[in-house]
């Protein structure tokens, strides 16, 4: 698969939207983008893509790790996300790490500092997800002996007897690289996604490293003709719904910051509770009531009439959207959201077949098979969106029943 060479214009820590949420966040233009993204991914998986679509895998590593050469003094460093602060926080020795961190984090950063110096980095800054240091385990899952690592929510498992398992077992650190930053200073650096980073590094036996670039290791993660037809039918339905929604209804939602935030918050709360949108009319009613009640709580908190009136005025302003647009048109927005989510789910399920590392969720009663955290789709101009099974991963990420890697 070709790597994306386009230098994207966004700066560090670029925010990526879930593909279906483009409808909410960018109005008419966002809805078009969402449909085009999913069409291009369908074509990629059908084996007949003519677009420059690149996909990367979202690994559930922790913490985010940076390393590279400080452009101001040409010294090697490792860092957390503070590397791009106004006053960059970078560690150029074990003493620097001890002065700012402690415990497990300090231990991991020291391993990273020692090992990543062997990669032969000459310039630039690289970002990845730290997958393991000394916290690998040998575990038997469904009768198979695996080497596992559990950095956050997902447990990654590789058969211990295989070549990959042996390589991971002998490594002191594991990392998946996904972004390179170039520029004359930390403040002016820009990000390049989808780059084959590992090919530029030295092969170091004590480092297990991979790129986040999506590869079909199984050789079978492609749509059949029937599956292509099915996802095409869903996207056609999405297109028909989109054509019937007035532009003003979509654009007014996208341009009203408070309304947009409330809609996204309500939707995310439903996802975290494991509730799919099964009845869009009821979903809209629930959304209206959520916004009404949210501001009522704010009104009740205020001690003065002036404060209460101010919150009531905000509520009336935000609820104007429901009065200014027909209920049926508002419902269609969520019909479109559901259709896009259904098409996305078919794509995620197929892409999940491509991995060469098994993924599980750990619960108090044992392991449960899950997919990867998700994927990032990058188009030919560098626009990136998240392609995630939100009902699976987002729910697991906030579930008290799922044991996280940092829990003891």
Short mmCIF file of C-alpha atoms in Angstrom, two decimals:
data_model
loop_
_atom_site.label_atom_id
_atom_site.label_comp_id
_atom_site.label_asym_id
_atom_site.label_seq_id
_atom_site.Cartn_x
_atom_site.Cartn_y
_atom_site.Cartn_z
CA UNK A 1 0.00 0.00 0.00
CA UNK A 2 1.39 3.43 -0.90
CA UNK A 3 2.40 5.72 1.93
CA UNK A 4 0.95 9.19 2.12
CA UNK A 5 3.62 11.73 1.21
CA UNK A 6 1.43 14.81 1.48
CA UNK A 7 2.49 17.19 4.21
CA UNK A 8 -0.71 17.98 6.06
CA UNK A 9 -1.28 21.52 7.15
CA UNK A 10 -2.52 20.82 10.67
CA UNK A 11 -0.03 21.19 13.51
CA UNK A 12 0.70 18.73 16.29
CA UNK A 13 -1.93 16.54 17.97
CA UNK A 14 -4.36 16.93 15.08
CA UNK A 15 -7.91 16.27 16.17
CA UNK A 16 -9.54 13.47 14.25
CA UNK A 17 -13.30 13.07 14.03
CA UNK A 18 -15.21 9.81 13.81
CA UNK A 19 -16.20 9.53 10.18
CA UNK A 20 -19.95 9.57 10.84
CA UNK A 21 -19.62 12.63 13.10
CA UNK A 22 -18.51 14.71 10.13
CA UNK A 23 -22.25 15.04 9.48
CA UNK A 24 -22.68 16.82 12.83
CA UNK A 25 -19.46 18.80 12.87
CA UNK A 26 -19.11 20.02 9.28
CA UNK A 27 -22.65 20.15 7.95
CA UNK A 28 -23.28 19.57 4.26
CA UNK A 29 -19.59 19.43 3.38
CA UNK A 30 -18.95 16.99 6.24
CA UNK A 31 -21.73 14.67 5.09
CA UNK A 32 -20.20 14.57 1.60
CA UNK A 33 -16.76 13.86 3.06
CA UNK A 34 -18.11 11.01 5.18
CA UNK A 35 -19.77 9.34 2.20
CA UNK A 36 -16.66 9.79 0.04
CA UNK A 37 -14.36 8.42 2.76
CA UNK A 38 -16.48 5.29 3.14
CA UNK A 39 -16.82 4.83 -0.61
CA UNK A 40 -13.03 5.00 -0.99
CA UNK A 41 -12.50 2.49 1.83
CA UNK A 42 -15.07 0.19 0.22
CA UNK A 43 -13.18 0.41 -3.06
CA UNK A 44 -9.87 -0.23 -1.30
CA UNK A 45 -11.24 -3.38 0.32
CA UNK A 46 -12.89 -4.46 -2.92
CA UNK A 47 -9.49 -4.31 -4.62
CA UNK A 48 -10.42 -1.77 -7.25
CA UNK A 49 -9.46 1.54 -5.68
CA UNK A 50 -8.31 4.32 -7.99
CA UNK A 51 -7.96 6.88 -5.17
CA UNK A 52 -4.95 7.66 -3.00
CA UNK A 53 -6.60 6.43 0.20
CA UNK A 54 -4.25 5.39 2.99
CA UNK A 55 -5.29 3.64 6.19
CA UNK A 56 -3.44 3.19 9.46
CA UNK A 57 -4.26 1.02 12.46
CA UNK A 58 -5.07 2.66 15.80
CA UNK A 59 -3.04 0.79 18.41
CA UNK A 60 -4.19 0.98 22.02
CA UNK A 61 -0.76 1.76 23.43
CA UNK A 62 0.14 3.85 26.46
CA UNK A 63 1.72 6.23 26.93
CA UNK A 64 2.18 8.12 23.71
CA UNK A 65 5.94 8.26 23.20
CA UNK A 66 8.09 10.70 21.25
CA UNK A 67 11.76 10.57 20.38
CA UNK A 68 14.11 12.29 18.00
CA UNK A 69 16.69 15.03 17.68
CA UNK A 70 16.20 18.40 19.36
CA UNK A 71 16.59 20.89 16.49
CA UNK A 72 18.07 23.50 18.84
CA UNK A 73 21.07 21.50 20.11
CA UNK A 74 21.00 18.33 17.92
CA UNK A 75 20.77 16.06 20.98
CA UNK A 76 18.70 12.88 21.17
CA UNK A 77 15.68 12.90 23.47
CA UNK A 78 12.55 11.03 24.48
CA UNK A 79 9.39 12.79 25.59
CA UNK A 80 5.71 12.59 26.44
CA UNK A 81 3.17 14.89 24.82
CA UNK A 82 4.89 17.88 26.45
CA UNK A 83 7.36 17.91 23.58
CA UNK A 84 5.19 20.47 21.79
CA UNK A 85 4.50 22.74 24.74
CA UNK A 86 5.53 26.39 24.50
CA UNK A 87 8.48 25.36 26.65
CA UNK A 88 9.16 21.85 25.29
CA UNK A 89 9.60 19.16 27.95
CA UNK A 90 12.11 16.64 26.64
CA UNK A 91 14.38 14.16 28.41
CA UNK A 92 18.00 13.91 27.29
CA UNK A 93 19.27 11.70 30.11
CA UNK A 94 18.03 9.32 32.80
CA UNK A 95 18.56 12.18 35.26
CA UNK A 96 16.12 14.35 33.29
CA UNK A 97 13.55 11.55 33.48
CA UNK A 98 13.99 11.11 37.25
CA UNK A 99 13.64 14.85 37.79
CA UNK A 100 10.21 14.96 36.18
CA UNK A 101 8.63 11.50 36.50
CA UNK A 102 8.58 8.50 38.81
CA UNK A 103 7.44 4.89 39.15
CA UNK A 104 6.42 2.82 36.12
CA UNK A 105 6.41 5.82 33.79
CA UNK A 106 9.99 6.73 34.67
CA UNK A 107 11.09 3.11 34.20
CA UNK A 108 9.46 2.91 30.76
CA UNK A 109 10.93 6.23 29.63
CA UNK A 110 14.42 5.11 30.69
CA UNK A 111 14.13 1.93 28.62
CA UNK A 112 12.89 4.01 25.70
CA UNK A 113 15.77 6.47 26.05
CA UNK A 114 18.38 3.74 26.13
CA UNK A 115 16.93 1.61 23.33
CA UNK A 116 15.69 4.26 20.89
CA UNK A 117 19.16 5.80 20.67
CA UNK A 118 20.09 2.65 18.74
CA UNK A 119 17.63 3.43 15.93
CA UNK A 120 20.01 5.77 14.17
CA UNK A 121 17.77 8.82 14.09
CA UNK A 122 19.53 11.76 12.44
CA UNK A 123 16.77 14.38 12.44
CA UNK A 124 13.06 14.91 13.06
CA UNK A 125 10.68 13.80 15.79
CA UNK A 126 8.79 10.50 15.77
CA UNK A 127 5.60 9.64 17.64
CA UNK A 128 4.34 6.19 18.49
CA UNK A 129 2.35 4.13 20.95
CA UNK A 130 4.38 2.35 23.60
CA UNK A 131 3.18 -1.26 23.75
CA UNK A 132 5.41 -2.90 26.37
CA UNK A 133 8.70 -2.85 28.24
CA UNK A 134 9.11 -5.36 31.05
CA UNK A 135 5.38 -6.01 31.45
CA UNK A 136 4.91 -8.86 28.93
CA UNK A 137 3.32 -12.09 30.15
CA UNK A 138 2.95 -15.70 29.09
CA UNK A 139 -0.74 -16.62 29.27
CA UNK A 140 -2.87 -19.50 28.03
CA UNK A 141 -6.03 -18.35 26.24
CA UNK A 142 -8.42 -20.96 24.85
CA UNK A 143 -5.70 -23.57 25.12
CA UNK A 144 -3.10 -21.55 23.20
CA UNK A 145 0.10 -20.34 24.84
CA UNK A 146 0.50 -16.64 24.07
CA UNK A 147 2.91 -13.88 24.90
CA UNK A 148 0.69 -10.94 25.85
CA UNK A 149 1.02 -7.24 26.49
CA UNK A 150 -1.71 -5.03 27.88
CA UNK A 151 -0.81 -1.34 27.73
CA UNK A 152 -4.32 0.08 28.09
CA UNK A 153 -7.74 -1.43 27.31
CA UNK A 154 -6.88 -4.10 24.72
CA UNK A 155 -4.79 -7.19 25.45
CA UNK A 156 -2.53 -8.03 22.49
CA UNK A 157 -1.61 -11.70 22.16
CA UNK A 158 0.88 -13.48 19.91
CA UNK A 159 1.44 -17.27 19.86
CA UNK A 160 4.59 -17.75 21.92
CA UNK A 161 5.96 -20.50 19.66
CA UNK A 162 5.85 -18.47 16.44
CA UNK A 163 8.58 -16.27 14.97
CA UNK A 164 6.76 -13.06 15.93
CA UNK A 165 6.23 -14.32 19.47
CA UNK A 166 9.91 -15.16 19.84
CA UNK A 167 10.90 -11.74 18.54
CA UNK A 168 8.60 -9.98 20.99
CA UNK A 169 9.77 -12.20 23.85
CA UNK A 170 13.39 -11.16 23.28
CA UNK A 171 12.63 -7.44 22.90
CA UNK A 172 13.12 -4.99 25.76
CA UNK A 173 10.58 -2.55 24.38
CA UNK A 174 7.73 -2.57 21.86
CA UNK A 175 6.46 0.44 19.93
CA UNK A 176 4.21 1.18 16.96
CA UNK A 177 5.18 4.34 15.07
CA UNK A 178 2.52 6.42 13.33
CA UNK A 179 3.70 10.02 12.85
CA UNK A 180 6.84 11.91 11.88
CA UNK A 181 7.33 15.62 12.54
CA UNK A 182 9.74 17.80 10.56
CA UNK A 183 10.76 21.42 10.96
CA UNK A 184 13.45 23.78 12.21
CA UNK A 185 11.89 24.07 15.70
CA UNK A 186 9.40 22.24 17.90
CA UNK A 187 6.88 25.07 17.47
CA UNK A 188 6.97 25.01 13.66
CA UNK A 189 7.10 21.25 13.12
CA UNK A 190 4.40 19.71 10.97
CA UNK A 191 3.14 16.14 10.93
CA UNK A 192 3.25 13.52 8.22
CA UNK A 193 0.88 10.55 8.71
CA UNK A 194 0.99 7.18 7.03
CA UNK A 195 4.76 7.15 6.53
CA UNK A 196 6.81 3.92 6.50
CA UNK A 197 8.86 4.92 9.51
CA UNK A 198 10.43 1.59 10.45
CA UNK A 199 12.19 1.33 7.08
CA UNK A 200 14.20 4.44 7.97
CA UNK A 201 15.41 3.01 11.31
CA UNK A 202 18.13 0.54 12.22
CA UNK A 203 16.99 -3.03 12.84
CA UNK A 204 17.56 -3.44 16.60
CA UNK A 205 16.89 -6.93 18.09
CA UNK A 206 15.98 -5.47 21.48
CA UNK A 207 13.24 -3.28 19.93
CA UNK A 208 10.04 -4.74 18.49
CA UNK A 209 8.69 -2.02 16.25
CA UNK A 210 6.07 -1.71 13.57
CA UNK A 211 4.40 0.99 11.50
CA UNK A 212 0.74 1.74 12.01
CA UNK A 213 0.19 1.47 8.23
CA UNK A 214 -2.65 -0.95 7.48
CA UNK A 215 -1.50 -4.21 5.91
CA UNK A 216 -3.56 -7.26 5.03
CA UNK A 217 -1.31 -9.84 6.66
CA UNK A 218 -3.99 -12.51 6.27
CA UNK A 219 -4.32 -11.99 2.52
CA UNK A 220 -8.10 -12.41 2.90
CA UNK A 221 -9.33 -9.07 4.27
CA UNK A 222 -11.07 -8.03 1.07
CA UNK A 223 -14.76 -7.70 0.34
CA UNK A 224 -16.47 -10.43 -1.62
CA UNK A 225 -18.72 -9.34 -4.46
CA UNK A 226 -21.76 -9.85 -2.19
CA UNK A 227 -20.21 -7.80 0.62
CA UNK A 228 -19.28 -5.03 -1.80
CA UNK A 229 -22.85 -4.98 -3.05
CA UNK A 230 -24.17 -4.83 0.52
CA UNK A 231 -22.02 -1.92 1.65
CA UNK A 232 -22.75 -0.14 -1.65
CA UNK A 233 -26.48 -0.47 -0.97
CA UNK A 234 -26.04 1.05 2.49
CA UNK A 235 -24.01 3.95 1.11
CA UNK A 236 -26.63 4.50 -1.60
CA UNK A 237 -29.27 4.74 1.11
CA UNK A 238 -27.07 7.25 2.95
CA UNK A 239 -26.73 9.27 -0.23
CA UNK A 240 -30.49 9.35 -0.80
CA UNK A 241 -31.13 10.47 2.79
CA UNK A 242 -28.48 13.16 2.50
CA UNK A 243 -30.12 14.58 -0.63
CA UNK A 244 -33.43 15.08 1.24
CA UNK A 245 -32.00 17.02 4.22
CA UNK A 246 -32.13 20.81 3.78
CA UNK A 247 -28.65 22.35 3.83
CA UNK A 248 -29.68 24.84 6.50
CA UNK A 249 -30.68 22.07 8.91
CA UNK A 250 -27.23 20.48 8.68
CA UNK A 251 -25.23 23.70 8.55
CA UNK A 252 -27.07 25.35 11.45
CA UNK A 253 -26.20 22.34 13.62
CA UNK A 254 -22.55 22.46 12.61
CA UNK A 255 -22.19 26.22 13.11
CA UNK A 256 -23.84 26.42 16.55
CA UNK A 257 -21.02 25.50 18.92
CA UNK A 258 -23.18 24.91 22.01
CA UNK A 259 -25.77 22.88 20.12
CA UNK A 260 -23.12 20.83 18.35
CA UNK A 261 -21.37 20.07 21.62
CA UNK A 262 -24.64 19.03 23.25
CA UNK A 263 -25.53 16.68 20.39
CA UNK A 264 -22.09 15.06 20.42
CA UNK A 265 -22.14 14.72 24.21
CA UNK A 266 -25.57 13.09 24.14
CA UNK A 267 -24.58 10.69 21.36
CA UNK A 268 -21.35 9.74 23.13
CA UNK A 269 -23.21 9.09 26.38
CA UNK A 270 -25.52 6.69 24.55
CA UNK A 271 -22.55 4.90 22.99
CA UNK A 272 -20.75 4.53 26.32
CA UNK A 273 -23.94 3.07 27.77
CA UNK A 274 -24.01 0.51 24.94
CA UNK A 275 -27.15 1.95 23.36
CA UNK A 276 -27.37 1.92 19.57
CA UNK A 277 -29.65 4.37 17.79
CA UNK A 278 -32.47 2.00 16.90
CA UNK A 279 -35.32 4.53 16.73
CA UNK A 280 -34.20 7.88 15.36
CA UNK A 281 -37.46 9.62 16.27
CA UNK A 282 -37.07 8.59 19.91
CA UNK A 283 -33.40 9.58 19.77
CA UNK A 284 -34.35 13.12 18.73
CA UNK A 285 -36.92 13.33 21.52
CA UNK A 286 -34.30 12.10 23.98
CA UNK A 287 -31.83 14.68 22.69
CA UNK A 288 -34.33 17.51 23.12
CA UNK A 289 -35.11 16.40 26.67
CA UNK A 290 -31.41 16.04 27.46
CA UNK A 291 -30.68 19.63 26.42
CA UNK A 292 -33.76 20.95 28.22
CA UNK A 293 -32.86 19.12 31.45
CA UNK A 294 -29.17 20.03 31.20
CA UNK A 295 -29.97 23.73 31.28
CA UNK A 296 -32.64 23.23 33.94
CA UNK A 297 -29.91 21.87 36.21
CA UNK A 298 -27.87 24.99 35.50
CA UNK A 299 -30.90 27.18 36.23
CA UNK A 300 -31.48 25.41 39.55
CA UNK A 301 -27.85 25.96 40.56
CA UNK A 302 -28.09 29.74 40.20
CA UNK A 303 -28.97 31.68 43.34
CA UNK A 304 -30.05 34.92 41.71
CA UNK A 305 -32.91 35.53 39.30
CA UNK A 306 -30.47 37.21 36.95
CA UNK A 307 -28.35 34.06 36.84
CA UNK A 308 -31.41 31.87 36.32
CA UNK A 309 -32.66 34.09 33.51
CA UNK A 310 -29.29 33.94 31.78
CA UNK A 311 -29.31 30.14 31.72
CA UNK A 312 -32.93 30.08 30.59
CA UNK A 313 -32.03 32.42 27.71
CA UNK A 314 -29.21 30.06 26.68
CA UNK A 315 -31.63 27.14 26.73
CA UNK A 316 -34.15 28.97 24.56
CA UNK A 317 -31.42 29.96 22.11
CA UNK A 318 -30.05 26.44 21.71
CA UNK A 319 -33.52 24.89 21.40
CA UNK A 320 -34.42 27.26 18.57
CA UNK A 321 -32.85 24.76 16.18
CA UNK A 322 -35.61 22.29 16.97
CA UNK A 323 -38.26 24.95 16.33
CA UNK A 324 -36.67 26.40 13.19
CA UNK A 325 -36.37 23.07 11.38
CA UNK A 326 -38.93 20.36 10.85
CA UNK A 327 -38.77 17.38 13.15
CA UNK A 328 -38.67 15.07 10.15
CA UNK A 329 -35.59 16.80 8.74
CA UNK A 330 -33.84 16.56 12.10
CA UNK A 331 -34.72 12.88 12.31
CA UNK A 332 -33.19 12.37 8.85
CA UNK A 333 -29.83 13.61 10.16
CA UNK A 334 -29.75 10.68 12.54
CA UNK A 335 -31.07 8.33 9.85
CA UNK A 336 -27.99 9.40 7.85
CA UNK A 337 -25.76 8.92 10.88
CA UNK A 338 -27.08 5.37 11.36
CA UNK A 339 -26.58 4.47 7.69
CA UNK A 340 -23.01 5.74 7.71
CA UNK A 341 -22.29 3.89 10.95
CA UNK A 342 -23.67 0.66 9.44
CA UNK A 343 -21.43 0.99 6.36
CA UNK A 344 -18.47 1.85 8.58
CA UNK A 345 -19.10 -1.23 10.73
CA UNK A 346 -18.91 -3.53 7.70
CA UNK A 347 -15.60 -1.90 6.77
CA UNK A 348 -14.21 -2.18 10.32
CA UNK A 349 -15.21 -5.83 10.57
CA UNK A 350 -13.46 -6.64 7.30
CA UNK A 351 -10.32 -4.67 8.16
CA UNK A 352 -10.13 -6.46 11.51
CA UNK A 353 -9.50 -9.70 9.64
CA UNK A 354 -6.13 -8.42 8.42
CA UNK A 355 -4.16 -8.45 11.67
CA UNK A 356 -1.41 -10.87 12.67
CA UNK A 357 -1.79 -10.20 16.39
CA UNK A 358 -4.87 -11.37 18.32
CA UNK A 359 -6.74 -8.87 20.45
CA UNK A 360 -8.76 -9.50 23.59
CA UNK A 361 -10.48 -7.65 26.39
CA UNK A 362 -9.75 -8.85 29.93
CA UNK A 363 -12.66 -9.12 32.36
CA UNK A 364 -13.02 -10.56 35.85
CA UNK A 365 -14.34 -13.79 34.30
CA UNK A 366 -11.70 -14.19 31.60
CA UNK A 367 -10.83 -13.01 28.10
CA UNK A 368 -13.22 -11.87 25.38
CA UNK A 369 -12.23 -11.55 21.73
CA UNK A 370 -12.35 -8.01 20.37
CA UNK A 371 -11.11 -6.09 17.35
CA UNK A 372 -8.33 -3.53 17.26
CA UNK A 373 -9.04 -0.06 18.59
CA UNK A 374 -9.86 1.07 15.09
CA UNK A 375 -8.33 2.65 12.01
CA UNK A 376 -7.50 6.06 10.61
CA UNK A 377 -8.38 6.82 7.00
CA UNK A 378 -6.30 9.49 5.25
CA UNK A 379 -7.37 10.93 1.92
CA UNK A 380 -5.21 12.36 -0.87
CA UNK A 381 -5.10 15.85 0.67
CA UNK A 382 -4.20 14.65 4.16
CA UNK A 383 -7.62 14.81 5.82
CA UNK A 384 -7.81 12.09 8.47
CA UNK A 385 -10.86 10.55 10.16
CA UNK A 386 -11.30 7.77 12.71
CA UNK A 387 -12.92 4.51 11.67
CA UNK A 388 -13.77 2.91 15.01
CA UNK A 389 -16.22 0.33 16.30
CA UNK A 390 -17.52 2.72 18.93
CA UNK A 391 -20.08 0.32 20.37
CA UNK A 392 -17.25 -2.11 21.12
CA UNK A 393 -14.17 -0.10 21.91
CA UNK A 394 -15.65 3.15 23.26
CA UNK A 395 -17.92 1.21 25.58
CA UNK A 396 -15.05 -1.03 26.75
CA UNK A 397 -12.83 1.98 27.34
CA UNK A 398 -15.26 3.37 29.91
CA UNK A 399 -16.61 0.10 31.29
CA UNK A 400 -15.82 -0.78 34.90
CA UNK A 401 -16.20 -4.47 33.93
CA UNK A 402 -13.18 -4.30 31.62
CA UNK A 403 -9.79 -4.55 33.33
CA UNK A 404 -7.32 -2.01 31.98
CA UNK A 405 -3.60 -2.61 31.66
CA UNK A 406 -2.77 0.01 34.29
CA UNK A 407 -5.07 -1.55 36.89
CA UNK A 408 -3.59 -3.92 39.42
#
